XYZ file of N, CA, C and O in Angstrom:
776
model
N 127.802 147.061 76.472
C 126.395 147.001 76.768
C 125.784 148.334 76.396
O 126.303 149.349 76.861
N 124.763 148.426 75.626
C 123.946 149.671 75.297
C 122.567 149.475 75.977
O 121.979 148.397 76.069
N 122.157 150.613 76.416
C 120.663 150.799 77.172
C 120.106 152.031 76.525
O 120.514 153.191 76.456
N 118.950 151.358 76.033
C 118.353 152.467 74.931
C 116.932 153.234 75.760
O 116.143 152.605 76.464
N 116.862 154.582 75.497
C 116.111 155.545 76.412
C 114.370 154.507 76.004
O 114.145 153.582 75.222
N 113.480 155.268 76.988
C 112.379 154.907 76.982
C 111.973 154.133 78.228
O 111.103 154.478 79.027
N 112.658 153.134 78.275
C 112.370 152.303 79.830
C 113.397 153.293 80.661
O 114.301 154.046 80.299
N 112.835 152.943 81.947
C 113.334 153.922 83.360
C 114.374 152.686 83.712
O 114.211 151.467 83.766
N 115.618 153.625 83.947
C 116.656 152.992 84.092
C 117.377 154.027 85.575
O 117.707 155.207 85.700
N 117.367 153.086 86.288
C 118.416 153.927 87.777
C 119.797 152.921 87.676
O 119.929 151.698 87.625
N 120.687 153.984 87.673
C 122.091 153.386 87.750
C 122.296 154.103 89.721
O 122.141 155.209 90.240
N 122.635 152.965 90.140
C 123.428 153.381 91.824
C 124.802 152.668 91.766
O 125.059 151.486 91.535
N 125.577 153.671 92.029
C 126.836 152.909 91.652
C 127.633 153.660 92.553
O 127.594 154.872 92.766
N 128.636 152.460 93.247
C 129.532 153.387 94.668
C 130.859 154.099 93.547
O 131.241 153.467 92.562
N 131.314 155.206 93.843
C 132.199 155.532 92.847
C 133.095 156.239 93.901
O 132.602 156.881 94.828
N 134.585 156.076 93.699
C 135.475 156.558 94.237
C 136.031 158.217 93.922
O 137.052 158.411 93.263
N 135.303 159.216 94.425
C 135.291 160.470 94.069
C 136.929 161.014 94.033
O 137.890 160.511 94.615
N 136.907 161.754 93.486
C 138.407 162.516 93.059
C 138.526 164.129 92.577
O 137.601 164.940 92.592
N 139.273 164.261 92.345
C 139.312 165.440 91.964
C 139.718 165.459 90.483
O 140.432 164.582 89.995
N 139.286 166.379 89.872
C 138.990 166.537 88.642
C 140.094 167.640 88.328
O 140.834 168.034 89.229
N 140.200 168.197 86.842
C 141.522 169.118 86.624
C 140.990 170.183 87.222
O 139.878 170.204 87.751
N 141.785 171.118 87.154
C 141.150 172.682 87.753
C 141.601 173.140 88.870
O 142.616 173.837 88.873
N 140.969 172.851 89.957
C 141.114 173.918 91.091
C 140.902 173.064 92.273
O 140.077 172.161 92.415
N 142.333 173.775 93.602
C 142.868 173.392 94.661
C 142.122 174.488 95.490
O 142.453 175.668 95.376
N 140.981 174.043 96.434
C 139.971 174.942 97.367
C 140.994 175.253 98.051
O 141.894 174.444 98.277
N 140.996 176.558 98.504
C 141.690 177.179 99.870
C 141.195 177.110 101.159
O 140.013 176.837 101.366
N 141.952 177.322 102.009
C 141.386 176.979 103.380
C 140.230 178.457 103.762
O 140.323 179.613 103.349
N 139.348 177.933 104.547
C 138.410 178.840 105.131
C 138.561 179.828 105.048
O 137.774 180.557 104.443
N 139.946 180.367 105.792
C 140.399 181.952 105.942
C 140.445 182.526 104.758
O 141.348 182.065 104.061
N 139.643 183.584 104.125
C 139.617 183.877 102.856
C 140.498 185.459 103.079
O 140.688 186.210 104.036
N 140.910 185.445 101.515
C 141.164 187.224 101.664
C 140.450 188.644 101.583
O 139.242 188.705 101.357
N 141.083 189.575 101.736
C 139.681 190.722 102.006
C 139.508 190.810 100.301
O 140.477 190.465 99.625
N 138.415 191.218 99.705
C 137.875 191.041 99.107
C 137.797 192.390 98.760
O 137.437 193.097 99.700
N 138.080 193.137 97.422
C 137.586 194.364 96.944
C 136.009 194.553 96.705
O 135.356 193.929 95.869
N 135.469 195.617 97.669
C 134.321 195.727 98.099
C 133.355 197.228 97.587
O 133.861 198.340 97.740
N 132.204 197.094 97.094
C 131.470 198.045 96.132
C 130.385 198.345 96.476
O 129.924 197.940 97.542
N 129.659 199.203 95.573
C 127.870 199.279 95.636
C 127.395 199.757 94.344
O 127.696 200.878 93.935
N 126.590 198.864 93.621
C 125.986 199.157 92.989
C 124.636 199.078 92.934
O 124.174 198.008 93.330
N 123.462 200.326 92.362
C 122.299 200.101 92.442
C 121.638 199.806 93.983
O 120.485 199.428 94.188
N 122.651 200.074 94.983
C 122.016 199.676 96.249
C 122.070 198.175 96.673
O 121.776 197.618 97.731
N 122.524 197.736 95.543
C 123.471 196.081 96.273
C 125.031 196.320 96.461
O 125.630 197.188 95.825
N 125.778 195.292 97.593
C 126.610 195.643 97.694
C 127.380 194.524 96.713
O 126.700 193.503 96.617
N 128.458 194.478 96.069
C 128.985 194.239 95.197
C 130.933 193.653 95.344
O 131.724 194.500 94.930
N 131.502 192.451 95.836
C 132.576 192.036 95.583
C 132.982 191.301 94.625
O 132.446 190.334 94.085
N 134.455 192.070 94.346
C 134.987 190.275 93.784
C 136.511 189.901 94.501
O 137.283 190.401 95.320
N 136.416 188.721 93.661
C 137.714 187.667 93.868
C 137.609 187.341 95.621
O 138.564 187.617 96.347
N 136.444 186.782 96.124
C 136.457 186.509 97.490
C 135.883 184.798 96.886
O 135.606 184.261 95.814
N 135.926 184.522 98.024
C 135.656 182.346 98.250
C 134.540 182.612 99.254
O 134.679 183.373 100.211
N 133.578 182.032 99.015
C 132.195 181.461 100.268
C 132.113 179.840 100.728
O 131.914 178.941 99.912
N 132.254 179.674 101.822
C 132.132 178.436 102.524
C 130.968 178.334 102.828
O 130.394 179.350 103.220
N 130.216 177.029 102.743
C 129.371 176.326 103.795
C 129.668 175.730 104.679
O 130.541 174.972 104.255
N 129.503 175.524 105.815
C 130.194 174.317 106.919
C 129.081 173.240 107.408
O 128.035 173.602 107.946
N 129.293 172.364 107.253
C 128.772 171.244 108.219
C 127.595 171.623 109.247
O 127.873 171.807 110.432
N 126.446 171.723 108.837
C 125.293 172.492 110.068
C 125.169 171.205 110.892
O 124.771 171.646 111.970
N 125.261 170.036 111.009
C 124.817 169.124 111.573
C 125.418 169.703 113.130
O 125.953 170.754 113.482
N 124.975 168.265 113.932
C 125.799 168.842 115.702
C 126.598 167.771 115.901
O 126.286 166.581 115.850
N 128.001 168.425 116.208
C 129.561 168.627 116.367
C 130.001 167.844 117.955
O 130.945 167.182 118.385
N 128.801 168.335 118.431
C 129.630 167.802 119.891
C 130.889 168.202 120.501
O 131.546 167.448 121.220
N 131.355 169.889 120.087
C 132.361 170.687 120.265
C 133.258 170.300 119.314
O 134.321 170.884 119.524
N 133.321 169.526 118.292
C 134.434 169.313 117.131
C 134.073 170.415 116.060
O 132.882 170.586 115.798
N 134.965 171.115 115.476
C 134.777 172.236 114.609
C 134.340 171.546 112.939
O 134.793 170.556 112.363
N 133.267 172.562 112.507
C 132.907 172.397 111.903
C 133.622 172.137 110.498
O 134.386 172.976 110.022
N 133.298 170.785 109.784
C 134.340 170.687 108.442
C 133.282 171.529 107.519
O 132.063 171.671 107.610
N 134.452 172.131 106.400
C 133.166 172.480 104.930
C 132.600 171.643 104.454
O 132.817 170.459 104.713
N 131.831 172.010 103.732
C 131.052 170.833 103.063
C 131.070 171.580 101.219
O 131.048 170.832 100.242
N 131.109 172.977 101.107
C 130.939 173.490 99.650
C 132.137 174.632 99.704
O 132.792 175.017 100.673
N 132.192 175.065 98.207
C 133.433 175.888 98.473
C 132.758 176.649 96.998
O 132.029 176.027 96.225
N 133.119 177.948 96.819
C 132.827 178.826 95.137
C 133.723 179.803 95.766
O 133.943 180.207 96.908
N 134.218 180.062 94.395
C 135.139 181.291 94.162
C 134.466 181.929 92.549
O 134.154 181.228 91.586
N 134.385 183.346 92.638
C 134.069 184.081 91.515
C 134.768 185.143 91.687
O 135.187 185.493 92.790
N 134.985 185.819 90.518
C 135.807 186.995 90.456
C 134.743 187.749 90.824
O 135.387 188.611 91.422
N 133.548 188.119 90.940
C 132.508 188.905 90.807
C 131.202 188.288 91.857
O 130.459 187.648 91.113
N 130.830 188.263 92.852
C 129.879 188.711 93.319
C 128.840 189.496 93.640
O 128.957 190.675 93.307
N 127.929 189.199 94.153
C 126.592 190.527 94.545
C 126.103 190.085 95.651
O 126.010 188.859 95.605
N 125.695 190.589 96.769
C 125.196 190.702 97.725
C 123.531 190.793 97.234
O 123.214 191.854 96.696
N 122.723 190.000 97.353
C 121.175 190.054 96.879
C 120.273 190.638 98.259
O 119.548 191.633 98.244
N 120.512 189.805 99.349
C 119.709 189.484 100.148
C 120.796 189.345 101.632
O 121.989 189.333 101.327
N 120.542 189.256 102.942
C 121.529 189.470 103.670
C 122.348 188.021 103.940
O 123.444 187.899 104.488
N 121.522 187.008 103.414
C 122.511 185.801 103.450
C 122.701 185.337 101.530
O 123.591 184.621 101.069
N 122.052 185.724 101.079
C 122.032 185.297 99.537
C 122.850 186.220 98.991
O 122.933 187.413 99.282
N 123.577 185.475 98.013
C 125.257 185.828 97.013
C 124.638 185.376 95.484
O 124.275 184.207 95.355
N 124.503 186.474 94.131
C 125.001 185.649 93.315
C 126.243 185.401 92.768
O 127.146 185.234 93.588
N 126.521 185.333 91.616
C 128.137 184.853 91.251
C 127.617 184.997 90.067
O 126.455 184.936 89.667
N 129.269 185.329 89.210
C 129.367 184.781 88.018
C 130.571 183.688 87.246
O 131.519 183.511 88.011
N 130.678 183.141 86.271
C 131.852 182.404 86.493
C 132.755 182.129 87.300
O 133.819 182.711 87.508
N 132.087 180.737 88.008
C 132.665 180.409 88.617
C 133.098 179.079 89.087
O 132.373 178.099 88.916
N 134.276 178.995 89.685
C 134.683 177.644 90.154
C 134.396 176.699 91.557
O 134.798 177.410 92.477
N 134.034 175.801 91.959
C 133.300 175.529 92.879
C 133.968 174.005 93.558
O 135.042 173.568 93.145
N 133.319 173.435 94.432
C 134.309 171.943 94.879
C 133.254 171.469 96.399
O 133.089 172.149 97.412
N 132.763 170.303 96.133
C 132.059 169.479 97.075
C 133.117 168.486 98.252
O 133.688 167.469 97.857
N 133.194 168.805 99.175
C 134.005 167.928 99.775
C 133.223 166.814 100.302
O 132.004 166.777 100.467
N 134.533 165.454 100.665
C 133.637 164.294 101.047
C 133.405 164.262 102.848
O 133.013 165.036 103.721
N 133.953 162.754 102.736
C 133.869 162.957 104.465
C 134.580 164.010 105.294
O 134.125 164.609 106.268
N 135.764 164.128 104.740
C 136.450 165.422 105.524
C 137.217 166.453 104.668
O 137.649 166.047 103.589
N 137.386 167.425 104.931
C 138.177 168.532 104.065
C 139.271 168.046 103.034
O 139.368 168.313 101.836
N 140.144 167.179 103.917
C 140.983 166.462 103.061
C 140.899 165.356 102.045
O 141.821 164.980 101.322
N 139.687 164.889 102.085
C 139.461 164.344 101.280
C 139.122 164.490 99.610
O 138.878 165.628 99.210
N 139.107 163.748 98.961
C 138.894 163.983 97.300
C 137.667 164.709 97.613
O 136.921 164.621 98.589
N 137.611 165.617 96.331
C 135.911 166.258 96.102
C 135.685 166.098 94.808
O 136.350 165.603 93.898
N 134.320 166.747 94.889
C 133.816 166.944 93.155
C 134.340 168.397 92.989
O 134.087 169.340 93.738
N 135.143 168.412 91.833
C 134.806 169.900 91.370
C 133.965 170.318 90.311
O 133.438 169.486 89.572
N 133.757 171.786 90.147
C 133.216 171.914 89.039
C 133.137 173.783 88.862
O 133.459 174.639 89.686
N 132.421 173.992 87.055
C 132.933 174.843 86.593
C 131.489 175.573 86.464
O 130.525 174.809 86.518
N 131.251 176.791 86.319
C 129.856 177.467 85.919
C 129.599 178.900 85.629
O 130.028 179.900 86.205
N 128.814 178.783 84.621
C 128.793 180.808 84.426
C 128.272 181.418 85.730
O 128.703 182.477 86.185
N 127.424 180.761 86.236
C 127.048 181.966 87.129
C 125.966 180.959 87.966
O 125.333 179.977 87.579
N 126.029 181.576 89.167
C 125.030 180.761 90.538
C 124.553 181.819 91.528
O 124.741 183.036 91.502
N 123.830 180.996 92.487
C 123.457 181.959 93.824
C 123.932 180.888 95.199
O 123.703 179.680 95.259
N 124.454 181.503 95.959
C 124.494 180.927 97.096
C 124.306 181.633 98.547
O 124.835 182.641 99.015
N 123.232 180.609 99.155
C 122.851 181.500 100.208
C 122.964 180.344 101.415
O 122.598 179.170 101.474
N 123.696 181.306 102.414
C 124.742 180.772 103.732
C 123.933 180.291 104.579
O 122.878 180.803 104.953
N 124.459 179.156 104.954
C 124.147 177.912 105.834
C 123.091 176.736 104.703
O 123.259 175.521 104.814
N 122.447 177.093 104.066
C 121.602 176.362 103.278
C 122.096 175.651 102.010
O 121.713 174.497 101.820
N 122.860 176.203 101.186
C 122.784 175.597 99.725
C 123.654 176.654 98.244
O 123.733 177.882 98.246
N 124.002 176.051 97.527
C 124.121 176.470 96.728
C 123.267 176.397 95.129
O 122.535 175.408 95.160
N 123.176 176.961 94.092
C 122.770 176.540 92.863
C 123.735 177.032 91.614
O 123.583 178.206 91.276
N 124.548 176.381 91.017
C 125.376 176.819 89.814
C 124.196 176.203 89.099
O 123.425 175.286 89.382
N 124.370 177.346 87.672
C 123.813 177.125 86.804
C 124.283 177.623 85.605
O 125.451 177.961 85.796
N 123.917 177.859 84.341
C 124.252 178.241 82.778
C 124.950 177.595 82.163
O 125.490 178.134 81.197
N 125.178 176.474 82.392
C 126.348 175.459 81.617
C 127.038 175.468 82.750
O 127.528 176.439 83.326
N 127.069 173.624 83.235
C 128.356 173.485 84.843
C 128.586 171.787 83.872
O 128.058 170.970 83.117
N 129.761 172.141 84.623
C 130.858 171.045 84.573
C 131.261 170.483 85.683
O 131.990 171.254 86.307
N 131.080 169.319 86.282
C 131.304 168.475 87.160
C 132.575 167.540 86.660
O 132.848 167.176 85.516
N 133.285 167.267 87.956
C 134.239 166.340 87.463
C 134.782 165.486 88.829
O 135.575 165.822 89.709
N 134.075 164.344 88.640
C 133.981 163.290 89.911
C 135.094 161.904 89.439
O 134.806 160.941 88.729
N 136.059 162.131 89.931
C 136.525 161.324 89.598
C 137.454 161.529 88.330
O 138.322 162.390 88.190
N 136.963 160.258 87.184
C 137.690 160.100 85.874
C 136.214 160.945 85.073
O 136.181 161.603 84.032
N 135.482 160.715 85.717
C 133.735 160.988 85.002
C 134.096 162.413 84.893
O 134.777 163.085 85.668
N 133.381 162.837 83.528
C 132.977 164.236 83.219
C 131.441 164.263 83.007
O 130.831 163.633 82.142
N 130.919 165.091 83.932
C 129.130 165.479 83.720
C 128.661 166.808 83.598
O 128.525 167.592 84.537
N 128.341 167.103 82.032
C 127.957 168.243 81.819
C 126.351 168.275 81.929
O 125.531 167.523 81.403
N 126.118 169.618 82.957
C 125.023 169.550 83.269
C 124.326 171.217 82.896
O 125.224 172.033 82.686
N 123.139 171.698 82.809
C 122.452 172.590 82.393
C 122.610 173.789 84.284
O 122.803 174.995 84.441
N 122.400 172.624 85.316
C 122.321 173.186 86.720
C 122.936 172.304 87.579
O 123.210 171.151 87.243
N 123.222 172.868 88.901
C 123.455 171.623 89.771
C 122.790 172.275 91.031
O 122.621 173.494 91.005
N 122.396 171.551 92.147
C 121.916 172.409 93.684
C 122.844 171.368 94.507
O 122.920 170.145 94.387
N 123.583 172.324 95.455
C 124.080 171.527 96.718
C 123.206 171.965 97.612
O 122.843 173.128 97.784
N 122.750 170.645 98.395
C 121.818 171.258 99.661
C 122.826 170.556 100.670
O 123.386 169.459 100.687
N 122.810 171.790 101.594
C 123.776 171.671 102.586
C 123.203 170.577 103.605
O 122.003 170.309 103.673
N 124.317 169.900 104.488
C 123.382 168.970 105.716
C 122.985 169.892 106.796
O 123.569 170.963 106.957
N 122.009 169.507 107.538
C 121.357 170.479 108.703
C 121.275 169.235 110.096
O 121.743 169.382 111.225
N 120.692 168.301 109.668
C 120.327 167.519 110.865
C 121.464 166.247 111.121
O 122.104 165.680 110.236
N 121.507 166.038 112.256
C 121.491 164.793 112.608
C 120.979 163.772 111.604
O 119.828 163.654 111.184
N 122.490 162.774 111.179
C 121.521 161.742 110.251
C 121.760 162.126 108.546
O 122.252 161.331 107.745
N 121.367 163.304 108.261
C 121.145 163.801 107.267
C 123.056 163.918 106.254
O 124.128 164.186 106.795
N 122.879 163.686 105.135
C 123.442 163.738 103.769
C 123.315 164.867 103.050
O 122.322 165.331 102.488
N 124.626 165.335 103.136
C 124.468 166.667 101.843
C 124.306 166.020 100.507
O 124.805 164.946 100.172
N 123.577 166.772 99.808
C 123.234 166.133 98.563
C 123.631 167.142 97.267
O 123.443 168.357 97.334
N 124.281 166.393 95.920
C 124.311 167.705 94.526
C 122.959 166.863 94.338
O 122.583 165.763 94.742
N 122.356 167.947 93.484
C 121.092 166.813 92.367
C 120.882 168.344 91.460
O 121.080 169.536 91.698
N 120.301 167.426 90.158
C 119.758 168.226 88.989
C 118.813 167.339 88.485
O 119.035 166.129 88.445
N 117.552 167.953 88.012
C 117.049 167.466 87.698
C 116.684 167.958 86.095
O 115.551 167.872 85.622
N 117.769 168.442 85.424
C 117.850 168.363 84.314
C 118.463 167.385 83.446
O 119.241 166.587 83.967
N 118.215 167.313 82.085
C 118.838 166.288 81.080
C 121.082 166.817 81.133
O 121.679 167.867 80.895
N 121.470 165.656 81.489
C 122.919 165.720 81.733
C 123.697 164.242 80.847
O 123.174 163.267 80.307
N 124.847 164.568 80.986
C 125.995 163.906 79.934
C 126.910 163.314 81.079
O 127.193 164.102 81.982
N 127.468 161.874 81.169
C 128.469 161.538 81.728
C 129.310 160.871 80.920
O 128.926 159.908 80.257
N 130.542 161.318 80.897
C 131.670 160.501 80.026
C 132.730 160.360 80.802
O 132.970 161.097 81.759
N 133.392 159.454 80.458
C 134.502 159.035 80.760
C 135.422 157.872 79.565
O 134.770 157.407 78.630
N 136.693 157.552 79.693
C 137.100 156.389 79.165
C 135.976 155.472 78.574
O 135.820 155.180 77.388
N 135.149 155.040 79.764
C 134.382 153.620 80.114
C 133.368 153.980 79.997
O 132.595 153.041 79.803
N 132.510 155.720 80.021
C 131.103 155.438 80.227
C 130.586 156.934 79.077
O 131.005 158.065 79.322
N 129.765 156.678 78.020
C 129.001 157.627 77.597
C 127.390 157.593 77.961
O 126.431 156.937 77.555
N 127.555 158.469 78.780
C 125.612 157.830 79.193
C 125.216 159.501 79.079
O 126.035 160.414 79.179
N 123.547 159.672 78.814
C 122.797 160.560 79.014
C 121.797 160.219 80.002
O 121.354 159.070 80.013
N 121.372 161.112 80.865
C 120.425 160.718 81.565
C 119.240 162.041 81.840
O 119.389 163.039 81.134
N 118.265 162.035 82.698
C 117.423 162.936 82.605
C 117.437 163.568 84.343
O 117.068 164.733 84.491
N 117.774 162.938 85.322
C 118.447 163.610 86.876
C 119.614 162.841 87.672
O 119.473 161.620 87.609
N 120.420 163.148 88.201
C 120.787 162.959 88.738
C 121.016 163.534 90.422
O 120.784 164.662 90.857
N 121.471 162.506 91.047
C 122.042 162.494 92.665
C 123.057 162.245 92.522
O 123.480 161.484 91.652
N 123.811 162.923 93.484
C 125.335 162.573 94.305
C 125.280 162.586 95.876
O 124.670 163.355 96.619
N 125.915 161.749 96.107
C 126.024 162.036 97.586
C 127.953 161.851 97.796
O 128.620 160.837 97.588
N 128.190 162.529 98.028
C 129.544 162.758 98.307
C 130.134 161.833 99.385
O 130.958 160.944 99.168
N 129.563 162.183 100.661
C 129.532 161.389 102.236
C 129.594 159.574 101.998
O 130.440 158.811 102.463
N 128.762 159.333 101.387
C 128.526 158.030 101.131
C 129.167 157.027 99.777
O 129.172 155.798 99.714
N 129.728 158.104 98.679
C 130.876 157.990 97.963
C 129.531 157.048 96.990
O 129.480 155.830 96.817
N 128.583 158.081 96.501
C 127.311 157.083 95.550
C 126.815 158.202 94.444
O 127.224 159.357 94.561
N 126.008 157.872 93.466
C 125.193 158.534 92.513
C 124.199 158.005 92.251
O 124.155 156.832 92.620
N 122.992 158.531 91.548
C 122.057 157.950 90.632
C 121.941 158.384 89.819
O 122.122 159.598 89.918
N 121.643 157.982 88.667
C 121.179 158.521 87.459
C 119.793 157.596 87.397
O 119.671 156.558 88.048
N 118.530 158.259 86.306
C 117.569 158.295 86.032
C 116.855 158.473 84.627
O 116.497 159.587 84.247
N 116.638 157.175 83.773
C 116.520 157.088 82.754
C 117.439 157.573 81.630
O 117.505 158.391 80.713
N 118.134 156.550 82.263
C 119.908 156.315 81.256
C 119.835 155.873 80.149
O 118.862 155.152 79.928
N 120.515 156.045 79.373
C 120.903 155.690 78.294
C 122.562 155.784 77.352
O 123.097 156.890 77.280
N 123.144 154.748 76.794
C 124.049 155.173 76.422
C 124.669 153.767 76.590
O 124.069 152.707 76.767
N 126.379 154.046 76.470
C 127.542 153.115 76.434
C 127.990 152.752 77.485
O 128.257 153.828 78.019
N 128.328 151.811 78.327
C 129.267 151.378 79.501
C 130.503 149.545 78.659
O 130.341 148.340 78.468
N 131.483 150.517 78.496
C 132.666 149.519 77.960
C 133.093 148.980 79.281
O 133.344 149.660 80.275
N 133.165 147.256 79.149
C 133.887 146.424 80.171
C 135.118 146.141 80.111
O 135.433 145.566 79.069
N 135.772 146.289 80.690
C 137.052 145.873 80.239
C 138.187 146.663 79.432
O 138.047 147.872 79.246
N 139.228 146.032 78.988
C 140.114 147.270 78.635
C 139.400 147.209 76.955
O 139.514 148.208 76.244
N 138.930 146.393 76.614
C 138.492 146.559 75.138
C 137.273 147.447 74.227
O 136.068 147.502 74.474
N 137.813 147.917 73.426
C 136.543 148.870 72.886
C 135.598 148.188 72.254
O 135.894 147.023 71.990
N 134.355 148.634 71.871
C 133.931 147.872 71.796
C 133.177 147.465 70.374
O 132.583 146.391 70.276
């Protein structure tokens, strides 16, 4: 089946998230981190930043929800980090579960709220590969509420089965879903090419 750009096309599709090649997140406890100053920012590398679960716990400890590792950090702001190349990983319902990973020159992430990789990122959900220009994780806060990736730039999904372009996408990890937004491209049925 081919779907040719121009008409608005939403793909929602439940997809069984996985982990992609690359990288095994470490647990919370990170290591000390070789620590600097430059220019009056303070300056690490080779440390890991967690987000955790802001929602309310009801005394159950908080699971992660995002994970980045860079050889190189900066201290911007007293909760804001940027990064440079770096490796990153969305978890689902619980720590142990499959995540998205993914790859990026360089991001900012600022604690309790969110992350943003950007300069060329690589997502890898599953069997799917999605090269994207940016991605934002917004962390969950409330009751109710869904952590969400989204970009709302022009992105690539391939796999075996699927060459599509689209112009934004959603993920929701928690709920094991995506959208894409004025798709276009290949989806092969079956084991046959086509």
């Amino acid at each position: 089946m081919t779907a040719r750009g121009g008409v608005y096309c939403a793909i929602l599709a439940i997809v069984a998230f996985g982990c992609g090649p690359g990288i095994a997140p470490p647990s919370p406890e990170t290591a000390t981190p070789a620590v600097g100053r430059t220019d009056g920012a303070v300056s690490m590398s080779g440390i890991n930043l967690f987000l955790h679960d802001a929602r309310p716990t009801a005394g159950a400890a908080r699971k992660p929800t995002f994970w980045v590792h860079a050889e190189y950090f900066t201290m911007l702001d007293d909760q804001v980090w940027s990064f440079e190349n770096a490796q990153a990983a969305i978890y689902g319902r619980t720590p142990e579960e499959k995540q998205i990973t993914l790859e990026a020159a360089r991001g900012r992430f600022q604690e309790d709220s969110g992350a943003l990789l950007d300069g060329g990122v690589t997502a890898y959900v599953g069997e799917m590969t999605l090269d994207l220009a940016d991605i934002e994780w917004i962390n969950p806060r409330q009751e109710g509420e869904e952590g969400i990736a989204r970009s709302d730039s022009p992105l690539r999904v391939s796999s075996n089965k699927l060459q599509l372009r689209a112009s934004s996408l959603r993920l929701y990890p928690e709920s094991d879903k995506f959208v894409l937004t004025n798709v276009s491209g290949l989806v092969r049925f079956g084991d046959h090419a086509p």
